[in-house]
Amino acid sequence: MIVGIGVDVVDIKRFGRQLERTPGLRTRLFVPAERELNVRSLAARFAAKEAVAKALGAPAGMNWQHCRIEMDSSGAPQILVEGTVAAAAELKGVRTWHLSLSHDGGLATAMVVAEG
């Protein structure tokens, strides 16, 4: 059963400028392993985190670092949650996450399906 869906689009150049203007933003949004990635990858991961929040109904108090995006052994993106995000997912009955990322024309897009 689908518990929620979320979609987000990020302008990669604009996101990069925001990271430059606000140095603490990279630390607030991303776990250490994510912080060293290029801006294109960071924009896609931020879009994925936003899409996760939307799939959960945008719960208050969500810590961005409690949601991380990693690639599995085959190179497919996967969502890993803990803390505040895991608690919100548990309340909604989420057991499985599905994630698709795409980049084109200066945009990064993420689509998330939360399944219970």
mmCIF file of C-alpha atoms in Angstrom:
data_model
loop_
_atom_site.group_PDB
_atom_site.id
_atom_site.type_symbol
_atom_site.label_atom_id
_atom_site.label_comp_id
_atom_site.label_asym_id
_atom_site.label_seq_id
_atom_site.Cartn_x
_atom_site.Cartn_y
_atom_site.Cartn_z
ATOM 1 C CA MET A 1 0.000 0.000 0.000
ATOM 2 C CA ILE A 2 1.302 3.462 -0.894
ATOM 3 C CA VAL A 3 1.540 5.626 2.211
ATOM 4 C CA GLY A 4 2.790 8.775 0.485
ATOM 5 C CA ILE A 5 4.530 10.205 -2.558
ATOM 6 C CA GLY A 6 6.797 13.189 -2.959
ATOM 7 C CA VAL A 7 8.435 14.993 -5.855
ATOM 8 C CA ASP A 8 10.938 17.831 -5.827
ATOM 9 C CA VAL A 9 12.945 19.753 -8.413
ATOM 10 C CA VAL A 10 16.100 21.761 -7.666
ATOM 11 C CA ASP A 11 17.837 24.280 -9.938
ATOM 12 C CA ILE A 12 21.452 23.093 -9.687
ATOM 13 C CA LYS A 13 23.151 26.470 -10.284
ATOM 14 C CA ARG A 14 20.871 28.277 -7.844
ATOM 15 C CA PHE A 15 21.444 25.574 -5.232
ATOM 16 C CA GLY A 16 25.220 25.885 -5.715
ATOM 17 C CA ARG A 17 25.048 29.659 -5.232
ATOM 18 C CA GLN A 18 23.032 29.152 -2.039
ATOM 19 C CA LEU A 19 25.645 26.726 -0.701
ATOM 20 C CA GLU A 20 28.358 29.335 -1.412
ATOM 21 C CA ARG A 21 26.401 32.170 0.250
ATOM 22 C CA THR A 22 25.469 30.114 3.331
ATOM 23 C CA PRO A 23 28.471 27.987 4.364
ATOM 24 C CA GLY A 24 26.635 26.270 7.236
ATOM 25 C CA LEU A 25 23.917 25.023 4.894
ATOM 26 C CA ARG A 26 26.023 22.104 3.647
ATOM 27 C CA THR A 27 26.554 20.957 7.243
ATOM 28 C CA ARG A 28 22.895 21.398 8.198
ATOM 29 C CA LEU A 29 21.495 19.509 5.196
ATOM 30 C CA PHE A 30 23.986 16.717 4.604
ATOM 31 C CA VAL A 31 25.792 14.005 6.566
ATOM 32 C CA PRO A 32 29.623 14.003 6.306
ATOM 33 C CA ALA A 33 29.716 11.381 3.529
ATOM 34 C CA GLU A 34 27.386 13.509 1.375
ATOM 35 C CA ARG A 35 29.124 16.870 1.927
ATOM 36 C CA GLU A 36 32.087 16.120 -0.330
ATOM 37 C CA LEU A 37 29.947 15.387 -3.405
ATOM 38 C CA ASN A 38 29.706 17.752 -6.359
ATOM 39 C CA VAL A 39 26.906 20.326 -6.513
ATOM 40 C CA ARG A 40 24.924 18.303 -9.069
ATOM 41 C CA SER A 41 24.827 15.306 -6.724
ATOM 42 C CA LEU A 42 24.072 17.473 -3.688
ATOM 43 C CA ALA A 43 21.152 19.104 -5.504
ATOM 44 C CA ALA A 44 19.715 15.677 -6.350
ATOM 45 C CA ARG A 45 20.112 14.511 -2.760
ATOM 46 C CA PHE A 46 18.445 17.658 -1.451
ATOM 47 C CA ALA A 47 15.560 17.103 -3.896
ATOM 48 C CA ALA A 48 15.289 13.533 -2.585
ATOM 49 C CA LYS A 49 15.213 14.695 1.039
ATOM 50 C CA GLU A 50 12.510 17.250 0.181
ATOM 51 C CA ALA A 51 10.547 14.526 -1.605
ATOM 52 C CA VAL A 52 10.845 12.284 1.471
ATOM 53 C CA ALA A 53 9.476 15.103 3.635
ATOM 54 C CA LYS A 54 6.564 15.564 1.222
ATOM 55 C CA ALA A 55 5.845 11.828 1.190
ATOM 56 C CA LEU A 56 5.637 11.972 4.990
ATOM 57 C CA GLY A 57 3.343 15.007 4.970
ATOM 58 C CA ALA A 58 6.119 17.486 5.869
ATOM 59 C CA PRO A 59 6.406 16.634 9.578
ATOM 60 C CA ALA A 60 7.568 19.396 11.912
ATOM 61 C CA GLY A 61 10.992 18.940 13.474
ATOM 62 C CA MET A 62 12.501 16.827 10.707
ATOM 63 C CA ASN A 63 16.294 16.784 10.954
ATOM 64 C CA TRP A 64 17.748 16.779 7.420
ATOM 65 C CA GLN A 65 20.701 14.684 8.534
ATOM 66 C CA HIS A 66 18.329 11.901 9.631
ATOM 67 C CA CYS A 67 17.664 11.193 5.959
ATOM 68 C CA ARG A 68 20.570 10.266 3.754
ATOM 69 C CA ILE A 69 20.798 9.194 0.161
ATOM 70 C CA GLU A 70 23.335 6.553 -0.796
ATOM 71 C CA MET A 71 23.954 4.399 -3.816
ATOM 72 C CA ASP A 72 23.579 0.639 -3.429
ATOM 73 C CA SER A 73 26.068 -1.847 -4.873
ATOM 74 C CA SER A 74 24.410 -1.644 -8.295
ATOM 75 C CA GLY A 75 24.506 2.178 -8.339
ATOM 76 C CA ALA A 76 20.795 2.671 -7.608
ATOM 77 C CA PRO A 77 19.927 5.425 -5.126
ATOM 78 C CA GLN A 78 18.448 4.389 -1.804
ATOM 79 C CA ILE A 79 16.950 6.232 1.152
ATOM 80 C CA LEU A 80 18.265 5.556 4.650
ATOM 81 C CA VAL A 81 16.403 7.096 7.596
ATOM 82 C CA GLU A 82 16.995 7.369 11.325
ATOM 83 C CA GLY A 83 15.962 9.588 14.228
ATOM 84 C CA THR A 84 13.225 12.118 13.472
ATOM 85 C CA VAL A 85 12.626 10.889 9.931
ATOM 86 C CA ALA A 86 12.454 7.230 10.974
ATOM 87 C CA ALA A 87 9.987 8.167 13.726
ATOM 88 C CA ALA A 88 7.746 10.036 11.267
ATOM 89 C CA ALA A 89 7.949 7.118 8.813
ATOM 90 C CA GLU A 90 7.019 4.651 11.552
ATOM 91 C CA LEU A 91 3.972 6.733 12.511
ATOM 92 C CA LYS A 92 2.822 6.590 8.877
ATOM 93 C CA GLY A 93 3.562 2.871 8.589
ATOM 94 C CA VAL A 94 6.349 3.206 6.013
ATOM 95 C CA ARG A 95 8.334 0.015 5.574
ATOM 96 C CA THR A 96 9.879 0.500 2.125
ATOM 97 C CA TRP A 97 11.162 3.518 0.215
ATOM 98 C CA HIS A 98 11.401 3.843 -3.576
ATOM 99 C CA LEU A 99 13.552 6.620 -5.066
ATOM 100 C CA SER A 100 14.272 7.829 -8.564
ATOM 101 C CA LEU A 101 16.736 10.651 -9.304
ATOM 102 C CA SER A 102 17.234 12.491 -12.580
ATOM 103 C CA HIS A 103 19.346 15.389 -13.882
ATOM 104 C CA ASP A 104 18.642 17.339 -17.057
ATOM 105 C CA GLY A 105 18.906 20.892 -18.316
ATOM 106 C CA GLY A 106 20.359 22.248 -15.087
ATOM 107 C CA LEU A 107 17.697 20.620 -12.911
ATOM 108 C CA ALA A 108 17.853 17.776 -10.411
ATOM 109 C CA THR A 109 14.601 15.896 -9.806
ATOM 110 C CA ALA A 110 13.634 13.311 -7.226
ATOM 111 C CA MET A 111 10.542 11.124 -6.979
ATOM 112 C CA VAL A 112 9.836 9.204 -3.751
ATOM 113 C CA VAL A 113 7.216 6.596 -2.970
ATOM 114 C CA ALA A 114 6.738 5.550 0.650
ATOM 115 C CA GLU A 115 5.238 2.081 0.891
ATOM 116 C CA GLY A 116 3.635 0.479 3.945
#
